[in-house]
Each structure stands twice: as structure tokens, then as C-alpha cells.
XYZ file of C-alpha atoms in Angstrom:
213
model
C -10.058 -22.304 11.632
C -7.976 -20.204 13.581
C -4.288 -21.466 13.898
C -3.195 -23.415 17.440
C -3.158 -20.560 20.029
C -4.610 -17.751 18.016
C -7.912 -16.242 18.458
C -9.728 -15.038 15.596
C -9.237 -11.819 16.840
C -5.427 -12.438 17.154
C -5.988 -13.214 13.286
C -7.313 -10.248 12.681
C -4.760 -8.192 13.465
C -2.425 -10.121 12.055
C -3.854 -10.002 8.497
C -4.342 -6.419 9.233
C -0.567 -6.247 10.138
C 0.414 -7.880 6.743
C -1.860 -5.233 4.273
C -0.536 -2.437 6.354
C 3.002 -3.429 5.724
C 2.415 -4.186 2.081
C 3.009 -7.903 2.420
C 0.063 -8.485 0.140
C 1.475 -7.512 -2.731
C 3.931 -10.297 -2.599
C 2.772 -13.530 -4.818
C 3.827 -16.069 -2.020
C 1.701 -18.737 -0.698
C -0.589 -17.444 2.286
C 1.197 -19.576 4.727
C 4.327 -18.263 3.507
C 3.687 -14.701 3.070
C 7.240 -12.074 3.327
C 9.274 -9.402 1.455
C 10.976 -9.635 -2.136
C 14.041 -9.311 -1.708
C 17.007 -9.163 -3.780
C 20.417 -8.944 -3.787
C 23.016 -6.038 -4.773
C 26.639 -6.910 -5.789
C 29.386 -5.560 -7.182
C 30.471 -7.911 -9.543
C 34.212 -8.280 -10.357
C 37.392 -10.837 -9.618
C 37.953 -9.094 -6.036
C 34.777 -9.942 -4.900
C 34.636 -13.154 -6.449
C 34.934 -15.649 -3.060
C 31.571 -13.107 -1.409
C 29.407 -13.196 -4.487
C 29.966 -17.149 -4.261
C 29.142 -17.171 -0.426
C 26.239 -15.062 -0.962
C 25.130 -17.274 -3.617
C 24.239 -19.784 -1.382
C 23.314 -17.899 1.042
C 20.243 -17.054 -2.074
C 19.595 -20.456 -2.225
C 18.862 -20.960 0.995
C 16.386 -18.995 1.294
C 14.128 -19.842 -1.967
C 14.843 -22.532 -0.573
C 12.530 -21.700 2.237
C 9.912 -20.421 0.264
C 11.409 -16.740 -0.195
C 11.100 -14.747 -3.696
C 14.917 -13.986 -3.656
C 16.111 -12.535 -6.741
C 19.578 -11.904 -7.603
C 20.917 -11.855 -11.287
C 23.695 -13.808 -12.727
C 26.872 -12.599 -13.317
C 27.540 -14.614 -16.623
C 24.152 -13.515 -18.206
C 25.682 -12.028 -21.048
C 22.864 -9.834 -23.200
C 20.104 -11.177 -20.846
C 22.233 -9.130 -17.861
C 20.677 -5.449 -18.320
C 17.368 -6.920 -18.766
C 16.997 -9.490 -15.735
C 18.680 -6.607 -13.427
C 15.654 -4.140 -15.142
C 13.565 -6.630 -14.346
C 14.284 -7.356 -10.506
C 14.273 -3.589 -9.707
C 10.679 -3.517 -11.381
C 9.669 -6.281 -9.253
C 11.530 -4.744 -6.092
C 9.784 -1.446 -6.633
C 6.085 -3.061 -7.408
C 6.759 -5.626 -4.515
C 7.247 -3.455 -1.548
C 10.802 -5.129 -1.825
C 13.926 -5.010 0.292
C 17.387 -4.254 -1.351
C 20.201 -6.776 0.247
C 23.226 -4.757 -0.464
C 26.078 -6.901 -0.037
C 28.703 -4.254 0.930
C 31.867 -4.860 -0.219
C 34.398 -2.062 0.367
C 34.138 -0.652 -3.554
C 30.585 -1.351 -3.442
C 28.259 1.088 -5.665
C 31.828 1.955 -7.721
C 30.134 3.661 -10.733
C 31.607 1.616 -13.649
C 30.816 1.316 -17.707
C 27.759 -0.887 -17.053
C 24.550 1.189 -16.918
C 23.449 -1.938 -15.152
C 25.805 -2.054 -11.748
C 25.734 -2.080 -8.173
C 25.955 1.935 -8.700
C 22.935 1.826 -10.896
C 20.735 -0.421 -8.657
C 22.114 1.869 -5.235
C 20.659 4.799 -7.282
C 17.418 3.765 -8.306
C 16.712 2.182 -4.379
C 17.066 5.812 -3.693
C 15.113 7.393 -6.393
C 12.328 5.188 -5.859
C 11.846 4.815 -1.587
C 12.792 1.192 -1.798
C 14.157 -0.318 1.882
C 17.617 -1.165 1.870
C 19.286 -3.111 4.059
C 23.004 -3.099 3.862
C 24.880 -6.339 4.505
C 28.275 -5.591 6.322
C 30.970 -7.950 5.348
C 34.652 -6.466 5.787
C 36.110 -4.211 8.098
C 35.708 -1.717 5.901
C 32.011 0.282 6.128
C 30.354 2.099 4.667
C 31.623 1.377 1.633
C 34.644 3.460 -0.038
C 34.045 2.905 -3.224
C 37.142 4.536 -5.742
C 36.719 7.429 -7.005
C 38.917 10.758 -8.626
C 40.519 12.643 -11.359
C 42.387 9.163 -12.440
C 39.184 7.450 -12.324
C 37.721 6.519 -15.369
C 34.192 7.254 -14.444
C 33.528 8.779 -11.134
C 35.390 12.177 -11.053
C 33.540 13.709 -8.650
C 32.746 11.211 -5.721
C 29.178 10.851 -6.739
C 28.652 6.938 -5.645
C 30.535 7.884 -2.066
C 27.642 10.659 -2.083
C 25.011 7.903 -3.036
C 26.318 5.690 -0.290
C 26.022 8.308 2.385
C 22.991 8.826 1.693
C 22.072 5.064 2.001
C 23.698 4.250 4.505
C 24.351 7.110 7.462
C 25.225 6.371 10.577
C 21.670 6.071 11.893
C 21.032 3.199 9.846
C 21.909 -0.309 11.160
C 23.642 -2.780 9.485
C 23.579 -6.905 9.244
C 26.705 -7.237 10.229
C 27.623 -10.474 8.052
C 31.350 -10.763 8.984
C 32.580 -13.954 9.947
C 29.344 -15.987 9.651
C 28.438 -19.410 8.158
C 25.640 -18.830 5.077
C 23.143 -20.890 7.363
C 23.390 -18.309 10.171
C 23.405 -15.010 7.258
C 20.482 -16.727 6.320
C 18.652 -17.145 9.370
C 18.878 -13.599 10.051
C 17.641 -12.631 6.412
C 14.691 -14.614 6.582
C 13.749 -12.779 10.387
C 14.326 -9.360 8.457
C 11.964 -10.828 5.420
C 9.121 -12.887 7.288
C 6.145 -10.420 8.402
C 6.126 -12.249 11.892
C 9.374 -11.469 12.837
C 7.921 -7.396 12.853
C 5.817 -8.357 15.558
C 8.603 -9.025 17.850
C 10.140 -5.728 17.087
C 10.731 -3.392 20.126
C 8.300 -0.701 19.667
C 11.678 1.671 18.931
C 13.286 -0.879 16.630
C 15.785 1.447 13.953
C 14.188 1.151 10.436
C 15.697 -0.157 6.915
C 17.250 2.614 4.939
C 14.617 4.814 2.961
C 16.041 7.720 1.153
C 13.662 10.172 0.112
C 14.702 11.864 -3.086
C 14.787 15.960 -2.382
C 13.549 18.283 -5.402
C 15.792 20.683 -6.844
C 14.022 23.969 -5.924
């Protein structure tokens, strides 16, 4: 049966609308059918009070039937392989990339497994991103120089400009309770919210990677 106010037809298209947007792919309920998601942070003391808010702000929304995934900080050996794992499901999912932008976010850094790592393989493999303004400063700066122990060259300010040019539009997260960061995830995440979309509406960030000639 049809639900309350939709033609079969209406149907239809709707369930045409979800397989054209890859929304099948995702393992969720029928009734609860949206994006993977998951969340990109650069993990260190500085960011420490934001990686707490957008903790919750995860929560939230498996709490409302989402497949959110975000690794832990504290996951010792197990880190390299749950963040391998997420960007496998990410990729295979049709997935969104939350990038919680933080002003040194995507700061290349010893870990082969950092926000850096994760920016780059969003990029290398056409996977939305959707970057998640929260300080005054954006895009993000993240360090970078002869004194800096890894990034001599200003390749993760490169990556970042390439994710995230001006033509791209941000959720701007500044200043807002997790409930209401939340709220505005799930729109980005749920299929129905596309339908509501101004024919014109800007697009997530897709990179496409350029061959060397």
C-alpha cells in the first residue's frame, strides 16, 4: 500500500529517485533508507572540546537510524584498521565525508592514518565531501614549511583547495547546539530531503583526480 498521500506513481519515482542516487547500496532499513556517512577529524589536544561536541553530535544521529561511522581516538592498534575500514565502507557505500574543519585540519602528520590521509583518499576516489565549518578560520590552514616536520611543501593546503574551493558550500557549524548540527546532517543524509532541493542547489565537493599526462 502506497504511503498516506502518495500515489503509486508518486512511489515510483521515488524508488526511482533512491537507485539513481545510489541510496540502495546502503544496508538501512527501507523505511529508513540515507547516506553513510562518516566523520573526519583531526585528532589532537587543541581540538579536544570539537571532537567531544561532534561526538555527540554522532550519536545523535545513529541514534536516528543513520550508519554514522567515526573511529575512536583511543583505539590503539585497532586505529589504522577501523579508519581502513570506514573509508572502504564510504567508498562502496556511495558515502558522504563529514569533515569537521578545524583550522589545522588535513595537517599531514606521522600517522599514515590521519585527517590528511582520509582528505586524500576522498579525493582519489570521487567520494562527496561535505565540509563542516566550525571557527572563523576557513578553509582550513593547516601548518606547513621548512620547520615542519612533515609537510615541506604545502601539500595538505593543496589537498584542501582542492576540496574545498570557493564554489563549494559549507555547513556552517559555528555557534550551534549538537541537536541543531544534527538536524541539518540528517537533511544533507536522508534521500527525501533531495527532493526539496532547488533545481540549482550547489553540490557536495567531488574532486576528480587529473592524470599526469
Amino acid at each position: 500500500m502506497a504511503a498516506a498521500g502518495w500515489s503509486t506513481r508518486h512511489m515510483l519515482h521515488f524508488h526511482q529517485l533512491l537507485f539513481v542516487c545510489g541510496a540502495e547500496k546502503t544496508n538501512l532499513a527501507p523505511g529508513f533508507i540515507a547516506r553513510t556517512a562518516m566523520f573526519s577529524v583531526r585528532f589532537n589536544r587543541k581540538n579536544k572540546h570539537t571532537e567531544l561536541k561532534f561526538r555527540a553530535v554522532c550519536e545523535l544521529l545513529r541514534a536516528r537510524d543513520l550508519k554514522i561511522l567515526m573511529v575512536e581516538a583511543g583505539a590503539g592498534d585497532d586505529f589504522g584498521r577501523l579508519t581502513a575500514r570506514s573509508l572502504r565502507q564510504l567508498k562502496d557505500e556511495n558515502g558522504l565525508m563529514l569533515a569537521v574543519c578545524t583550522s589545522d585540519y588535513a595537517e599531514m602528520t606521522a600517522s599514515p592514518y590521519s585527517s590528511y590521509a582520509e582528505l586524500v583518499f576522498a579525493i582519489d576516489n570521487h567520494v562527496d565531501i561535505l565540509p563542516l565549518r566550525v571557527e572563523e578560520t576557513y578553509p582550513p590552514q593547516p601548518p606547513w614549511g621548512e620547520n615542519h616536520p612533515f609537510d615541506k611543501h604545502g601539500d595538505a593546503k593543496g589537498f584542501v583547495s582542492m576540496a574545498m574551493k570557493s564554489s563549494v558550500v559549507f555547513l556552517d557549524c559555528r555557534d550551534k547546539p549538537e541537536e541543531q548540527i544534527a538536524d541539518e546532517i540528517e537533511a544533507k543524509l536522508r534521500p527525501w530531503s533531495w527532493l526539496k532541493a532547488p533545481p540549482h542547489a550547489p553540490s557536495f565537493a567531488r574532486v576528480e583526480a587529473v592524470e599526469d599526462e
